[in-house]
Coordinates of C-alpha atoms in Angstrom, one line a residue:
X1 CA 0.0 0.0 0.0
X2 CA 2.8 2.4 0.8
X3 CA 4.9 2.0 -2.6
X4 CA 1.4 2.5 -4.3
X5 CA 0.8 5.4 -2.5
X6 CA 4.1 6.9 -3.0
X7 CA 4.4 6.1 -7.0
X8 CA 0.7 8.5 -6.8
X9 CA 1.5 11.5 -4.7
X10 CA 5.1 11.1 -7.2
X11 CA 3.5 11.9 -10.1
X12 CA 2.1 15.2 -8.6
X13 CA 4.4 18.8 -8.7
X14 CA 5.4 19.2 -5.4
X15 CA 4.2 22.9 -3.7
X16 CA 5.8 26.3 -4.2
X17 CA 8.6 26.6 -1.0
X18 CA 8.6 30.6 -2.2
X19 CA 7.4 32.7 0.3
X20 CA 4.5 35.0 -0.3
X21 CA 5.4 37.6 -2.6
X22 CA 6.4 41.2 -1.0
X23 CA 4.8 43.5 -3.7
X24 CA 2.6 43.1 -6.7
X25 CA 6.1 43.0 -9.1
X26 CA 7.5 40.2 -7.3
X27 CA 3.5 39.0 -7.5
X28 CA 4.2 39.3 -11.6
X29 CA 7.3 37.8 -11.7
X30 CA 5.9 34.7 -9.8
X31 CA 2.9 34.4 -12.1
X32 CA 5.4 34.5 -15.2
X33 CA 7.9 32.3 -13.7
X34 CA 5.3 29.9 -12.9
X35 CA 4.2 29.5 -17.0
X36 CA 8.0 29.9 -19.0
X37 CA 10.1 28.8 -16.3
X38 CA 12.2 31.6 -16.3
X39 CA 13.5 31.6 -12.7
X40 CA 15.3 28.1 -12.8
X41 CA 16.7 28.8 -16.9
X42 CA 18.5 31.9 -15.6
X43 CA 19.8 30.2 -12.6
X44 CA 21.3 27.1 -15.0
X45 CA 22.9 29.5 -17.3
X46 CA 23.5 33.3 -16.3
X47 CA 26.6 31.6 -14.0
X48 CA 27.8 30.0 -17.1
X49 CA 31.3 30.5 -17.3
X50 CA 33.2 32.1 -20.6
X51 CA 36.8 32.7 -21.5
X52 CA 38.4 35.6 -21.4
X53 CA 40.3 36.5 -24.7
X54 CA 40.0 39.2 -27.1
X55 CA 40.1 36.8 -29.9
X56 CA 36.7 36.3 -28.7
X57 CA 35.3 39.8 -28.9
X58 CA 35.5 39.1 -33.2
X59 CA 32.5 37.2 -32.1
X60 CA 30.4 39.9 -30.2
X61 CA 30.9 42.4 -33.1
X62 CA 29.5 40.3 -35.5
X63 CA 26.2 40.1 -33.0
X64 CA 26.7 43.8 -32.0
X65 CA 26.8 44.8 -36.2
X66 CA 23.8 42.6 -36.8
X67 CA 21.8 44.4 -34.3
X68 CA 22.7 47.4 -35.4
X69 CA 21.9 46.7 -38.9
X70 CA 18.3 45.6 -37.8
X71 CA 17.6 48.6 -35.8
X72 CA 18.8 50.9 -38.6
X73 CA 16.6 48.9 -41.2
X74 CA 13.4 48.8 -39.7
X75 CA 13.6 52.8 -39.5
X76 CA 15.0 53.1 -43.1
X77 CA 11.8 50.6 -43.9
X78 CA 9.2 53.1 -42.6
X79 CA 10.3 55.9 -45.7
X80 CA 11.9 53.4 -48.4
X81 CA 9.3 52.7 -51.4
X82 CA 10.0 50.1 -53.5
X83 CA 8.7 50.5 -56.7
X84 CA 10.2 51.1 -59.4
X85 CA 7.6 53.5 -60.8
X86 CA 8.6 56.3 -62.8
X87 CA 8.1 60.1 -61.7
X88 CA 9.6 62.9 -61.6
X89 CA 12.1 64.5 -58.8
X90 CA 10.9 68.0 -57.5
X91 CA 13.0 67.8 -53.8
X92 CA 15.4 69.8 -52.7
X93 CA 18.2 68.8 -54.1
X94 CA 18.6 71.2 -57.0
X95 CA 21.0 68.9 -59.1
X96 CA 18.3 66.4 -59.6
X97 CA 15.2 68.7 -60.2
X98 CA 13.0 67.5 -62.8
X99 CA 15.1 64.8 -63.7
X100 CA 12.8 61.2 -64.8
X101 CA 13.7 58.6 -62.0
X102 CA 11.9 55.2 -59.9
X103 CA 10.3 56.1 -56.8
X104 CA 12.9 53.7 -55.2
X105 CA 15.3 56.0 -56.2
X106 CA 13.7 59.1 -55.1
X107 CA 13.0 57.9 -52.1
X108 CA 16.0 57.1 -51.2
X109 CA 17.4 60.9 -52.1
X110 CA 14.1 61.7 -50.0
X111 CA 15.7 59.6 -46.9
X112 CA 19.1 61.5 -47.2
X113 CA 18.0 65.3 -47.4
X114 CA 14.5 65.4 -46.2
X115 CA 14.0 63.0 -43.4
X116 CA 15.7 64.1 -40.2
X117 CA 18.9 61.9 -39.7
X118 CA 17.8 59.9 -42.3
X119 CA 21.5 60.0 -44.3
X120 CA 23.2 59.2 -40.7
X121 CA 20.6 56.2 -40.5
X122 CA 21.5 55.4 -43.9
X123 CA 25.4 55.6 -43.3
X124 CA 24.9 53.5 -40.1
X125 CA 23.1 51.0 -41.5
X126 CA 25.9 50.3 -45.0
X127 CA 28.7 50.7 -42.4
X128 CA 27.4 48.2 -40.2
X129 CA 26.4 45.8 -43.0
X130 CA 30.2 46.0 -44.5
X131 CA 31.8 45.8 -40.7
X132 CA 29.5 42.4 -40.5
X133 CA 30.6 41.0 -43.6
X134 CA 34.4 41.5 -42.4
X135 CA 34.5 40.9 -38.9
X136 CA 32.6 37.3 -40.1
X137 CA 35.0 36.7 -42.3
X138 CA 37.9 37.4 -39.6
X139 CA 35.7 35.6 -36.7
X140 CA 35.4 32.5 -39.0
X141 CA 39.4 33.0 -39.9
X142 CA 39.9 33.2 -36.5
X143 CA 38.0 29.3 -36.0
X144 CA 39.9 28.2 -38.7
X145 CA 43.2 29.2 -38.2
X146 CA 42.9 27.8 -34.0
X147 CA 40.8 24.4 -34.8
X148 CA 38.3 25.5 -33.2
X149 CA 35.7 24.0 -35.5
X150 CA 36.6 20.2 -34.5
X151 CA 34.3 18.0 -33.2
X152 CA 32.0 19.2 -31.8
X153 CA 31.4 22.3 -33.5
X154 CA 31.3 20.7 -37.0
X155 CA 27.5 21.8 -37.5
X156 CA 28.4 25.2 -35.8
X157 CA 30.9 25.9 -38.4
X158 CA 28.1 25.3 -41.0
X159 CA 25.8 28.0 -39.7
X160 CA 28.9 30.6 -39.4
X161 CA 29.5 30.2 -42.8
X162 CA 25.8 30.4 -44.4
X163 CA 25.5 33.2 -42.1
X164 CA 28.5 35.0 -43.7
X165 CA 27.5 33.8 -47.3
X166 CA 23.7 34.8 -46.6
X167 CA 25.3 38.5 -45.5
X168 CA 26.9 38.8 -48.5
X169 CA 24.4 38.1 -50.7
X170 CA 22.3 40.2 -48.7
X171 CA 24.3 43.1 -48.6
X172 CA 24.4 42.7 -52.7
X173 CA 20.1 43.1 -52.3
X174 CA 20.4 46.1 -49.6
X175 CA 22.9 47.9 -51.6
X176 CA 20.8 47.3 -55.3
X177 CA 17.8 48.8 -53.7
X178 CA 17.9 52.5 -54.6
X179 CA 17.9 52.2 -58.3
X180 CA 20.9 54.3 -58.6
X181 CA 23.6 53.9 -61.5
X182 CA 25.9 52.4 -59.4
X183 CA 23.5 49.4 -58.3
X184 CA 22.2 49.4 -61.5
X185 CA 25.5 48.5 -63.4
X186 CA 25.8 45.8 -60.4
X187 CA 22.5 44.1 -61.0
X188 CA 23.6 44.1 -64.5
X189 CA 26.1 42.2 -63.7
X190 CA 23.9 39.5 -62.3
X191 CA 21.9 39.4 -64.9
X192 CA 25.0 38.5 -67.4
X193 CA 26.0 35.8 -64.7
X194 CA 22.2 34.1 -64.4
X195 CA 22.5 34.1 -68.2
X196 CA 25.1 32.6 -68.7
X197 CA 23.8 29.4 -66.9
X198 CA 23.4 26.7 -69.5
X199 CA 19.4 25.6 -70.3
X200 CA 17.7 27.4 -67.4
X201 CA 19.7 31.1 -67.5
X202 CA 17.1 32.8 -69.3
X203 CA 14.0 31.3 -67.3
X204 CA 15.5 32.3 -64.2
X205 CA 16.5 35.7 -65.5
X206 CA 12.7 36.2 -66.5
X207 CA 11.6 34.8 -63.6
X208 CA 13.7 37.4 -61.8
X209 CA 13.2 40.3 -63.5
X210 CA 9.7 39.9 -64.7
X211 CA 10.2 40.5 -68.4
X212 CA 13.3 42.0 -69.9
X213 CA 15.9 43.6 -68.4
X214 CA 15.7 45.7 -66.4
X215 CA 11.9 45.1 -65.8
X216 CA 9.9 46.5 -63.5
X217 CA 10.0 43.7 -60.3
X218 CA 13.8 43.6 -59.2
X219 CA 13.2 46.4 -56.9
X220 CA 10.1 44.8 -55.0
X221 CA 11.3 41.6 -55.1
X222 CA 14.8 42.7 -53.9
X223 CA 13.2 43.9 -51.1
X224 CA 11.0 41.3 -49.7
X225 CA 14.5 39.3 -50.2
X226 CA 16.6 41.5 -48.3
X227 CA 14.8 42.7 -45.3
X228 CA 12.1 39.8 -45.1
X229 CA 13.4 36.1 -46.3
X230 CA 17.1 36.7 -45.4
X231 CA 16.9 38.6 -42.1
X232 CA 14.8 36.0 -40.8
X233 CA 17.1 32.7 -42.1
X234 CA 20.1 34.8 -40.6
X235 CA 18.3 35.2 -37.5
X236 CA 17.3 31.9 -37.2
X237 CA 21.0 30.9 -37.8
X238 CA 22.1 33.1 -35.5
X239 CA 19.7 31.7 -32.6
X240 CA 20.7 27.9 -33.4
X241 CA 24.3 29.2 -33.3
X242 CA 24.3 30.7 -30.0
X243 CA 22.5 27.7 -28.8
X244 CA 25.0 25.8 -29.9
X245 CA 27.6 27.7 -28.6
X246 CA 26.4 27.1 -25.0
X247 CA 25.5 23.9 -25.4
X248 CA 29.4 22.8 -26.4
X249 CA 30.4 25.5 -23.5
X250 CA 33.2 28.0 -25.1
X251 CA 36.7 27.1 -26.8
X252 CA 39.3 28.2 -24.6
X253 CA 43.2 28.7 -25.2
X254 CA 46.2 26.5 -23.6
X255 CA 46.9 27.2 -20.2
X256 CA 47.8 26.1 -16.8
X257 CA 44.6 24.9 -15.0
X258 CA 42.8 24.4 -18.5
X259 CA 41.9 21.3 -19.8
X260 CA 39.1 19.7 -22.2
X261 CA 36.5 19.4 -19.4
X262 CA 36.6 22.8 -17.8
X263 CA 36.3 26.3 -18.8
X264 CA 38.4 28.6 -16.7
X265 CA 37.1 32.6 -16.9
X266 CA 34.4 34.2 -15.6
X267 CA 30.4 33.7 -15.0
X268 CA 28.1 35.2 -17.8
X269 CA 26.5 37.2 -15.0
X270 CA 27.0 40.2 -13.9
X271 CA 30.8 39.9 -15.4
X272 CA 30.8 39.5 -19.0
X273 CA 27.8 40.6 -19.4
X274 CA 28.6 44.2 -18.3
X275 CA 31.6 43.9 -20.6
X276 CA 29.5 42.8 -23.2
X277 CA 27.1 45.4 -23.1
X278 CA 29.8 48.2 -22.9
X279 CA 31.5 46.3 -26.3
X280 CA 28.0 46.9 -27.7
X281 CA 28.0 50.5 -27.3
X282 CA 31.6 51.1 -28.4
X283 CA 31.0 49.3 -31.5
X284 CA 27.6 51.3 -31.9
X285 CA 29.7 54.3 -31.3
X286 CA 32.5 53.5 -33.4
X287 CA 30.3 52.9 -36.8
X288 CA 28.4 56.0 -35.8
X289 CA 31.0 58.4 -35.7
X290 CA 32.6 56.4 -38.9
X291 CA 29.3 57.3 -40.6
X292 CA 29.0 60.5 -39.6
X293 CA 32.8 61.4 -40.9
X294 CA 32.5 59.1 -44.1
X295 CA 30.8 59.2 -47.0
X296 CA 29.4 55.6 -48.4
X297 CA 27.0 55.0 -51.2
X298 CA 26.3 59.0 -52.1
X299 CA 23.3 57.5 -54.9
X300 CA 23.2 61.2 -55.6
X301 CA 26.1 61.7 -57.1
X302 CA 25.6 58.7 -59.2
X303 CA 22.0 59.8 -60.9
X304 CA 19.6 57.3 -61.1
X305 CA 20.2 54.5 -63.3
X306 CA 19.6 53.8 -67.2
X307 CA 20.4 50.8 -69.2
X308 CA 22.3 52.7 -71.4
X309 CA 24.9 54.0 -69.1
X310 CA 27.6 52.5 -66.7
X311 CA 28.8 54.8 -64.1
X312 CA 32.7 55.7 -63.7
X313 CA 34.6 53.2 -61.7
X314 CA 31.5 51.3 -60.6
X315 CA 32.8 48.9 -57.8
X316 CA 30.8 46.5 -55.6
X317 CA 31.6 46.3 -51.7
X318 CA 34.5 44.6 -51.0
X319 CA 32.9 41.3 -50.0
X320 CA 31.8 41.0 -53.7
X321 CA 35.8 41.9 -55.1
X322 CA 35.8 37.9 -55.1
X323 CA 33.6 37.0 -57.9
X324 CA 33.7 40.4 -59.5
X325 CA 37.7 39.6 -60.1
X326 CA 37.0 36.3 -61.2
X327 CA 34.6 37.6 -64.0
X328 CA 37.5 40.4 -65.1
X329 CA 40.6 38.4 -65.7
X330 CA 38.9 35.4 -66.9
X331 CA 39.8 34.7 -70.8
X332 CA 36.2 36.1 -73.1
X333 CA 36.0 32.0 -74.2
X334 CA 32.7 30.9 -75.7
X335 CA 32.1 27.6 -77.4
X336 CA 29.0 26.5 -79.9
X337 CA 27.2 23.7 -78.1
X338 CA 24.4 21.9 -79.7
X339 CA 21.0 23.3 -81.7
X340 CA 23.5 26.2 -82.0
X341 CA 23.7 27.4 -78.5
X342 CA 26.2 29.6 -77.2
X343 CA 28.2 29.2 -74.0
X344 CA 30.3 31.5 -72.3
X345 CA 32.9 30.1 -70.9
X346 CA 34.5 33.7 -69.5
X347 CA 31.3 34.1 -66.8
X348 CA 30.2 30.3 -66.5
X349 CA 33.1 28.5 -65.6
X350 CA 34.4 31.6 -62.6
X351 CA 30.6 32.2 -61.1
X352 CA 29.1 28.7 -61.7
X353 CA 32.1 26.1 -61.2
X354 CA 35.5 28.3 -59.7
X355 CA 33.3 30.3 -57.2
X356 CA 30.8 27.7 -55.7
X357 CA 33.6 25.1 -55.7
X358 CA 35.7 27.6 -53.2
X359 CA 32.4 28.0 -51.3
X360 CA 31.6 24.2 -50.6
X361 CA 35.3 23.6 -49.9
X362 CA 35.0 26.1 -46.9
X363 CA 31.8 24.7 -46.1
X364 CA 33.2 21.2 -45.5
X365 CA 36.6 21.8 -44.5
X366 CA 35.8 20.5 -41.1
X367 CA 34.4 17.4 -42.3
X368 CA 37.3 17.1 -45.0
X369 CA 40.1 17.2 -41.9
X370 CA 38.3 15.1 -39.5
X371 CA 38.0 12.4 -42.5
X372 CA 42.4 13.0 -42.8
X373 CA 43.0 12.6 -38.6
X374 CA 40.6 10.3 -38.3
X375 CA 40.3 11.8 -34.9
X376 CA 36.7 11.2 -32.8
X377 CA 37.6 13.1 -29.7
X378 CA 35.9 16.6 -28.7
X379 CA 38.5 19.1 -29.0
X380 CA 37.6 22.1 -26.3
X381 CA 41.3 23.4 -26.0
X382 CA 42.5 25.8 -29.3
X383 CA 45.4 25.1 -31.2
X384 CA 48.1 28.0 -32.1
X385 CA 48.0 28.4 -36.0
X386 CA 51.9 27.5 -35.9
X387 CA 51.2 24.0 -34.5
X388 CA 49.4 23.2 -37.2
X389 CA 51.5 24.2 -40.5
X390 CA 49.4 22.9 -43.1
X391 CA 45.9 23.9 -42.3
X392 CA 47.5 27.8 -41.3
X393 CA 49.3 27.4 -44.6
X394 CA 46.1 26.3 -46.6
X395 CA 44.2 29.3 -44.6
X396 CA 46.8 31.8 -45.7
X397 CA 46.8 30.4 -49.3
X398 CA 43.2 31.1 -49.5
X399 CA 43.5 34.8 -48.3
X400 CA 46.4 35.0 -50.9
X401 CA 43.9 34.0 -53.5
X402 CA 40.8 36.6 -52.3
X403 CA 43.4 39.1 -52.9
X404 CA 44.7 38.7 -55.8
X405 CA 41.0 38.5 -56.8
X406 CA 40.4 41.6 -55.3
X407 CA 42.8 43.1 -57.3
X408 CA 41.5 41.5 -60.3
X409 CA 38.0 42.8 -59.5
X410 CA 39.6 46.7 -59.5
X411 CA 41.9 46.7 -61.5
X412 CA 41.1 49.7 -63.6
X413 CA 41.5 51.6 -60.1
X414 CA 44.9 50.0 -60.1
X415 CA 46.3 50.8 -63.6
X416 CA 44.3 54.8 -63.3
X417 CA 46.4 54.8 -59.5
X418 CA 49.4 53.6 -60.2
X419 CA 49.9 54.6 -63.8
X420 CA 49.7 50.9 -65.0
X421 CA 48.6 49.4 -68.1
X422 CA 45.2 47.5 -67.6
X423 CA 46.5 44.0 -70.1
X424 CA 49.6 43.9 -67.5
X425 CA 47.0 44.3 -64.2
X426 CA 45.1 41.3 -65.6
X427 CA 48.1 39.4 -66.7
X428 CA 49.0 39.6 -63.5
X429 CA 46.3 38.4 -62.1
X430 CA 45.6 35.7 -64.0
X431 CA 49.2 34.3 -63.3
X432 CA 49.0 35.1 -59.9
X433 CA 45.8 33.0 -59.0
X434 CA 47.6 30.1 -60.1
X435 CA 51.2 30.9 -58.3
X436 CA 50.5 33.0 -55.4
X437 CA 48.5 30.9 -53.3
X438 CA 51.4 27.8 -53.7
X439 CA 53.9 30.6 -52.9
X440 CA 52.1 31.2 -49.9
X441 CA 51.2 28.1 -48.5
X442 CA 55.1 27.1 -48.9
X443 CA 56.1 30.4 -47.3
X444 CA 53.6 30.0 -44.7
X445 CA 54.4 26.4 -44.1
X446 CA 58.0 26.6 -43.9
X447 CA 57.3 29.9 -41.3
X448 CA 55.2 27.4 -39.1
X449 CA 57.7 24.8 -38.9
X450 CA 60.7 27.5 -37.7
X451 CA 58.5 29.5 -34.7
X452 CA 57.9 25.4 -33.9
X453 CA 61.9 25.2 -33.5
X454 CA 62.2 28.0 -32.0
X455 CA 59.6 27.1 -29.4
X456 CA 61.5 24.2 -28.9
X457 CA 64.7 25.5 -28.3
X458 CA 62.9 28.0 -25.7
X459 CA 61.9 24.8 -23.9
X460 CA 65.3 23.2 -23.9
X461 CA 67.2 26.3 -23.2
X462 CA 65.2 28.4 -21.8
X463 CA 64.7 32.0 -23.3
X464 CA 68.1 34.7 -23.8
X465 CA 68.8 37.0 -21.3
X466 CA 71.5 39.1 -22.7
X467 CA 73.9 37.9 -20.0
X468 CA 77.2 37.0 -21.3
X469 CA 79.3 34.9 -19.2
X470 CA 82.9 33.3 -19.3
X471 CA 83.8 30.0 -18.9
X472 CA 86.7 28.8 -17.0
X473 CA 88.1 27.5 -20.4
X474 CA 87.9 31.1 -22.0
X475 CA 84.9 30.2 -23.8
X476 CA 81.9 33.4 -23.8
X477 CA 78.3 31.9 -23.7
X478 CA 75.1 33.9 -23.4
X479 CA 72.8 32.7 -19.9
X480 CA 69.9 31.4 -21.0
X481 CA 66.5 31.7 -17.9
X482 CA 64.6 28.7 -17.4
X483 CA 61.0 29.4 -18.6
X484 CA 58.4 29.9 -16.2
X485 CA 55.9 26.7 -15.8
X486 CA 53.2 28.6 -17.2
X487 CA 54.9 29.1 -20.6
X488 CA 56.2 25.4 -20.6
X489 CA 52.7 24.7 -20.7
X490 CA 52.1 27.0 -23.0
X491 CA 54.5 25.8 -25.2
X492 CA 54.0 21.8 -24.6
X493 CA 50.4 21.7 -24.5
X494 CA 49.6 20.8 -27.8
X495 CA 48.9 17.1 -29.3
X496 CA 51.0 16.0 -32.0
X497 CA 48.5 13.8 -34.5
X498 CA 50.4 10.9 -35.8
X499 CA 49.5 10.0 -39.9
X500 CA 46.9 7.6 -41.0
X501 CA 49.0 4.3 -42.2
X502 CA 47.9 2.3 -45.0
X503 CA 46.8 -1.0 -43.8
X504 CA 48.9 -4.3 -44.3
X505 CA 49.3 -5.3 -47.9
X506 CA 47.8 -9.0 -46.3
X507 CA 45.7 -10.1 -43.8
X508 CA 46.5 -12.6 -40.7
X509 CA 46.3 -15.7 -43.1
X510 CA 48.9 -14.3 -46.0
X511 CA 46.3 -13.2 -48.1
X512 CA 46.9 -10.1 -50.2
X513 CA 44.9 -7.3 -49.5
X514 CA 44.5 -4.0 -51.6
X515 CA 43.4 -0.6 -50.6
X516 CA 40.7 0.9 -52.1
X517 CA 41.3 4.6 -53.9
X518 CA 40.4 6.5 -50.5
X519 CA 42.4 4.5 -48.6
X520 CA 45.3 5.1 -50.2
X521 CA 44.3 9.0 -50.7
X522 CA 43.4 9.4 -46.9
X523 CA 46.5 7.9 -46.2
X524 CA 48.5 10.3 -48.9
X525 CA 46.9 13.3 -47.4
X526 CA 47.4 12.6 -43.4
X527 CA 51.4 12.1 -44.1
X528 CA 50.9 15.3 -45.7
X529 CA 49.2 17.0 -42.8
X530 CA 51.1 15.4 -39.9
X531 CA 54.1 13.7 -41.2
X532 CA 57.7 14.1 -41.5
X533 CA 58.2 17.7 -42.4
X534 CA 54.9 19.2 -41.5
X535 CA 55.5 19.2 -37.4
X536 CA 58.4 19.5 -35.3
X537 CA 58.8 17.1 -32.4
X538 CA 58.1 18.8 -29.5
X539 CA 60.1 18.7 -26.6
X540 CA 60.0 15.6 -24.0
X541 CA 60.1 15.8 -19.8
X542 CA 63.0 13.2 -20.7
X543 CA 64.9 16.2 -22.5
X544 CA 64.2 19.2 -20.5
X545 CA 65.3 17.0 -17.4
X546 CA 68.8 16.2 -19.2
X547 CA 69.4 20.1 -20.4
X548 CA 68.4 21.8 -17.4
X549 CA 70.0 19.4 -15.3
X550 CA 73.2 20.3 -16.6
X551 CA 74.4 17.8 -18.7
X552 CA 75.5 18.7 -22.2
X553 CA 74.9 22.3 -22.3
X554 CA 76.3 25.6 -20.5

């Protein structure tokens, strides 16, 4: 009777041990903590503990930017028409007057002289959107470059990058709204890329533009796409990803105390998050006063845009330098297919096989390198890039490459700048794309390996003091100072990954046994990761006992 007793009253919620509340808020805050559970979330997770490293902060500005960009877009929303109806201008600004242009684009003009702070708002909102789209690009650089997106944070690393991805794109929709020259000559490019899509390029370009270009739906459709579909995917992403990021608790860098089941720093609450808050408005203020003092995106001086004209050095945002390079030092080829079809090669094969190809690799890097290690462990503690020559060598190979495209994208500002010939610019370009990244990851690779020696000897020896001493036997040495334990640690902590090894050519009973393709390539590419030549040994306790003990060196 007891047991069946007790397995009833378990099932029940036990009683409120709260005492009576003092005041009709605390009254409130009972009644809502009794429906979302609000009282026991905050006390699981407002003492979570976080790092403490300015690497981190790349992070917050990414959050900080996207809120600002929000804020900034909902007020730009309430005076922005998208339409791409024609009238005629009649504001204030006297170079314009009675000039023929889309009410996108005159509302826009409208926003920047005849809405108070509506050209600050403006500013603030394409500042923030460009210092997103970089410190993205640097926060994911940042993961790459210290292994931070290892297990478990594959699936993390996914939603970084279609966040950064879904930013750029999205900046290309927030800057093509006004209908200006500029934007104009940028969705033009666009439309030559969707075109050049074998069998379905022209459907999609009509299904775009609603008839020829440039038709009269971009502009509305833009817009739903840029501050409606997007926003809310980012969001979403953004959500999931800070879930996630609490979930796996924080990355943390090498130290004494630190291991790969504890986080040592300080609780979420009150701590960081009155740092955090006063990162958020030093970041506000920053891209504030940077809009206020510089110019961005003056549509004005453009004019509004007609299919007949390009405007002078027309430039996308630098995020876009990528593909835009690509397109401008890629060889004009075009071949005759069949039913006589033509397809061109010059903006198919950089926008529809180079560029999408670069952007899957990035996607799946993580995936790609845990397939080479073979490694199923959770990795919690960061690497430093130099430990791990290869994969800093391949990151600084790829930034080697965006540049060279970047160039490539302006490089009529180069030869106009620098007195060049354009044919040079784009010869260089073109050769460079194929030789500078190899330079680099050699250069970067080889730089890797030395700071490893060097960290070495600083281990063995200890680090230079300037002290030069005398021997008895006349000899003049330099005193080296042992190394405090926290920078042994520092400098030992790593793991050193040994190479996947192909299996035996026969089994247990003599019988021959070939590996497959992958096999053999998994094994090809580990020795290249982590064998001979791509990490130094470091240092063993059996070594640093025998040097600092005295024996065999001064």
């Amino acid at each position: 009777m007891s047991s069946a007793s007790s397995t009833t009253t378990g099932a029940a919620k036990p009683s409120s041990t709260r005492e009576k509340p003092a005041n009709k808020w605390e009254a409130a805050a009972d009644w809502t903590d009794g429906r979302l559970g609000i009282y026991s979330l905050a006390k699981a997770n407002l003492r979570k503990i976080f790092p403490d490293h300015w690497s981190f902060m790349l992070g917050e500005i990414c959050l900080y930017t996207f809120i600002i960009i929000i804020l900034t877009g909902v007020y730009l929303t309430l005076f922005f028409k998208p339409s791409m109806a024609e009238v005629v201008y009649n504001g204030s600004y006297v170079p314009l007057k009675g000039i023929g242009m889309s009410e996108a684009y005159k509302s826009t003009v409208d926003i920047s002289f005849e809405i108070r702070g509506g050209l600050l708002i403006r500013q603030i909102h394409h500042w923030a959107a460009l210092v997103f789209v970089a410190a993205m690009l640097v926060h994911m650089m940042r993961v790459f470059f210290t292994g931070a997106f290892r297990k478990p944070r594959e699936i993390n690393w996914v939603f970084g990058f279609l966040l950064l991805v879904l930013g750029m794109f999205d900046g290309f929709f927030g800057y093509s709204l006004p209908d200006d020259l500029l934007s104009g000559t940028g969705i033009r490019f666009m439309e030559g890329a969707v075109l050049a899509t074998p069998l379905i390029g022209t459907y999609v370009q009509m299904f775009l533009f609603g008839g020829e270009f440039p038709g009269t739906d971009i502009v509305p459709r833009f817009f739903t796409i840029h501050v409606l579909l997007i926003p809310g995917i980012m969001l979403g992403l953004l959500v999931a990803h800070l879930i996630l990021v609490f979930y796996h608790k924080h990355t943390q860098w090498a130290g004494p105390g630190k291991t790969e089941k504890n986080v040592v720093g300080m609780p979420l609450m009150p701590v960081y998050m009155a740092k955090a808050g006063g990162f958020f408005f030093l970041v506000f203020g920053i891209i504030a006063a940077m809009s206020a003092i510089a110019s961005i995106n003056p549509i004005w001086a453009y004019g509004p845009y007609r299919p007949d004209q390009v405007s002078t050095d027309a430039q996308p945002d630098w995020y876009m330098g990528f593909s835009e390079g690509l397109i401008r030092v890629m060889p004009g080829w075009e071949i005759s297919v069949w039913g006589g079809h033509t397809l061109n090669l010059g903006v198919f094969i950089p926008l529809m096989v180079v560029f999408p190809l670069v952007l899957v690799s990035i996607a799946l890097y993580p995936f790609i390198e845990g397939w080479i290690t073979g490694d199923k462990r959770e990795h919690h503690i960061l690497d430093r890039p130099r430990n791990a020559p290869v994969r800093t060598a391949l990151g600084a190979a790829w930034i080697s490459l965006y540049l060279v495209l970047l160039v490539g994208g302006g490089n009529d500002l180069f030869a106009t700048h620098l007195h060049l010939s354009l044919n040079t610019i784009t010869y260089f370009v073109r050769a460079g794309f194929f030789v500078v990244p190899v330079v680099t990851f050699i250069v970067t690779k080889r730089w890797c390996l030395g700071l490893q020696r060097r960290d070495k000897e600083k281990v063995l020896h200890g680090r230079e003091t300037g002290v030069i001493k005398r021997l008895p036997h006349g000899e003049f040495v330099e005193v080296h100072a042992q190394l405090p334990q926290g920078d042994l640690h520092k400098l030992t902590a790593h793991e050193q990954i040994e190479p996947v090894l192909l299996p035996a050519q026969t089994d247990e009973n003599g019988v021959a046994r070939k590996a497959g393709i992958l096999t053999r390539t998994r094994a090809k590419l580990s020795r290249g990761f982590y064998g001979e030549g791509s990490q130094i040994p470091k240092p063993t306790a059996e070594e640093h006992h025998e040097i600092t003990s005295g024996h065999g060196h001064h």
